[in-house]
Amino acid sequence: MLDTKTIPSAMWASLPKEKKDAEKIERPNLTFMQDGWRKLKANTIAMVSLVCIAVIAIGAIFIPFFWHYNYYEQDLNYANLPAHMKTFAVDDNDYVYVTPQYTLVAMDGHGNLKNDAELVRKDMIHKKNYYKVNGHSVVIGYGSYMEAVKEYKKLQKTGDKYVPVSGASYLAVLLWGFGS
């Protein structure tokens, strides 16, 4: 420890103003937002991302004003229809699509959905649905599918991990029923 008696009094003199301001911080005080904006502007990828987000947000706000479809015209009964459908011709201008639930959806020649076909009768014993499409009678039989499901369940009960394709007649039925 230094003895104050040995320090010369010239060392106790005050510093000149230039030496006092040598360690002064010259940068102005910034708020949190100002500092964040400064760092964001310095990062090019962040600025590009900000522009992309702004374009998406502006599009989400203004595109519905110019779009010719509106939310109230949508029919949620057709929400799960696939983009590509295998259709069957009823006559020159009427086509039908068979849903996985064995209901019919009527379509015109251009692929526009008309409506659900009118269900005339549902025969649960013979596993058939009878429909009327623009004056034409259409019958959907799903008995072979039900037989295929029974056969598949029997094969599952045997405990075999792999089912031989050659002996499984239900595969042909399933591929025929759900083919592309």
XYZ file of C-alpha atoms in Angstrom:
180
model
C 0.000 0.000 0.000
C 1.282 3.395 -0.953
C 1.821 6.010 1.539
C 0.145 9.293 0.571
C 3.003 11.222 2.045
C 5.336 9.919 -0.662
C 3.075 10.950 -3.611
C 4.027 14.404 -4.861
C 1.281 17.028 -4.677
C 1.552 17.699 -8.473
C -0.051 14.337 -9.077
C -3.116 15.422 -7.103
C -3.818 18.274 -9.506
C -7.041 18.064 -11.574
C -6.867 16.904 -15.215
C -7.357 19.237 -18.134
C -10.801 19.069 -19.875
C -9.463 17.254 -23.013
C -8.109 14.382 -20.953
C -11.340 14.125 -18.919
C -13.452 13.640 -22.078
C -11.116 10.971 -23.530
C -13.330 8.106 -22.328
C -16.667 9.796 -22.972
C -19.108 7.822 -25.164
C -19.896 9.887 -28.223
C -22.748 7.684 -29.550
C -26.263 8.987 -28.955
C -28.627 7.011 -26.740
C -30.981 4.775 -28.760
C -34.334 3.318 -27.810
C -34.987 -0.414 -28.117
C -36.867 0.056 -31.404
C -34.179 2.311 -32.887
C -31.462 -0.165 -31.995
C -33.486 -3.089 -33.401
C -34.209 -1.230 -36.657
C -30.509 -0.355 -37.054
C -29.526 -4.031 -36.634
C -32.316 -5.187 -38.975
C -31.179 -2.800 -41.737
C -27.655 -4.178 -41.453
C -28.848 -7.765 -42.112
C -29.711 -8.233 -45.819
C -31.482 -11.588 -45.424
C -33.651 -10.187 -42.644
C -34.668 -7.237 -44.840
C -35.586 -9.533 -47.750
C -37.646 -11.656 -45.350
C -39.383 -8.547 -44.022
C -40.307 -7.500 -47.560
C -41.687 -10.998 -48.282
C -43.805 -10.957 -45.130
C -45.095 -7.480 -45.994
C -46.071 -8.582 -49.526
C -47.921 -11.631 -48.164
C -49.743 -9.523 -45.570
C -50.757 -6.880 -48.118
C -51.896 -9.625 -50.503
C -53.973 -11.274 -47.767
C -55.722 -7.972 -47.124
C -56.335 -6.719 -50.668
C -56.605 -9.808 -52.950
C -60.100 -10.798 -51.673
C -61.446 -7.451 -52.974
C -60.429 -8.332 -56.544
C -61.033 -12.110 -56.469
C -64.243 -13.265 -58.162
C -64.852 -16.140 -55.685
C -66.172 -15.421 -52.242
C -66.252 -17.408 -49.022
C -70.034 -17.558 -48.838
C -70.408 -19.399 -52.157
C -68.283 -22.380 -51.142
C -69.981 -25.701 -50.485
C -68.204 -27.606 -47.741
C -69.921 -30.842 -48.772
C -67.376 -30.994 -51.602
C -64.361 -30.016 -49.496
C -62.738 -33.461 -49.584
C -63.061 -34.128 -53.300
C -59.733 -34.922 -54.934
C -58.145 -32.632 -57.491
C -58.149 -35.397 -60.121
C -61.296 -37.518 -60.340
C -62.148 -40.550 -62.426
C -65.548 -39.747 -63.879
C -68.081 -41.880 -65.688
C -70.269 -40.662 -68.549
C -74.045 -40.849 -68.121
C -74.812 -39.111 -71.423
C -73.075 -36.592 -73.693
C -73.136 -33.739 -71.172
C -73.529 -35.461 -67.792
C -70.816 -37.237 -65.857
C -70.659 -38.663 -62.345
C -67.922 -39.195 -59.802
C -68.260 -42.021 -57.271
C -67.001 -40.980 -53.830
C -65.332 -43.468 -51.460
C -68.637 -43.526 -49.514
C -70.421 -44.725 -52.685
C -72.359 -41.544 -53.244
C -72.530 -39.820 -56.621
C -71.544 -36.283 -57.527
C -72.959 -35.022 -60.824
C -70.724 -33.000 -63.152
C -71.130 -31.301 -66.507
C -68.964 -31.865 -69.594
C -66.452 -29.185 -68.516
C -65.834 -30.733 -65.090
C -67.931 -28.254 -63.111
C -69.751 -29.757 -60.148
C -73.515 -29.628 -60.486
C -74.803 -31.244 -57.299
C -75.151 -34.548 -55.519
C -77.115 -37.067 -57.518
C -80.600 -37.735 -56.191
C -80.619 -40.883 -54.055
C -83.734 -42.869 -55.000
C -83.230 -46.002 -52.934
C -80.586 -47.523 -50.693
C -80.668 -51.330 -50.753
C -78.605 -52.505 -47.779
C -79.376 -56.190 -48.320
C -78.032 -56.360 -51.875
C -75.502 -53.588 -51.163
C -76.637 -51.230 -53.912
C -77.497 -47.535 -54.111
C -79.922 -46.306 -56.772
C -79.532 -42.738 -58.052
C -81.240 -40.463 -60.549
C -78.956 -38.190 -62.630
C -80.730 -35.847 -65.062
C -83.454 -38.401 -65.802
C -81.062 -41.380 -66.005
C -80.982 -44.187 -63.432
C -77.564 -45.103 -62.052
C -76.900 -48.071 -59.756
C -73.804 -48.322 -57.564
C -73.109 -51.801 -56.223
C -70.580 -52.131 -53.444
C -71.127 -55.812 -52.571
C -67.844 -56.959 -54.104
C -66.010 -54.438 -51.960
C -67.682 -55.760 -48.820
C -66.714 -59.318 -49.786
C -63.147 -58.137 -50.311
C -63.107 -56.555 -46.862
C -64.332 -59.816 -45.301
C -61.652 -61.797 -47.145
C -58.982 -59.310 -46.068
C -60.059 -59.561 -42.418
C -59.857 -63.368 -42.615
C -56.301 -63.097 -43.936
C -55.425 -60.676 -41.147
C -56.671 -63.119 -38.508
C -54.293 -65.808 -39.730
C -51.452 -63.699 -38.393
C -49.393 -63.797 -41.561
C -47.187 -60.775 -41.860
C -47.218 -60.828 -45.652
C -50.211 -61.699 -47.790
C -49.441 -63.564 -51.046
C -50.778 -61.506 -53.942
C -51.523 -64.481 -56.185
C -54.008 -66.009 -53.752
C -55.724 -62.786 -52.693
C -58.649 -62.186 -55.017
C -59.695 -59.111 -53.024
C -56.714 -57.188 -54.430
C -58.188 -57.314 -57.912
C -61.512 -56.052 -56.555
C -59.867 -53.213 -54.633
C -57.734 -52.184 -57.584
C -60.767 -52.296 -59.849
C -62.862 -50.272 -57.400
C -60.247 -47.626 -56.636
C -58.118 -47.610 -59.781
C -56.970 -44.395 -61.354
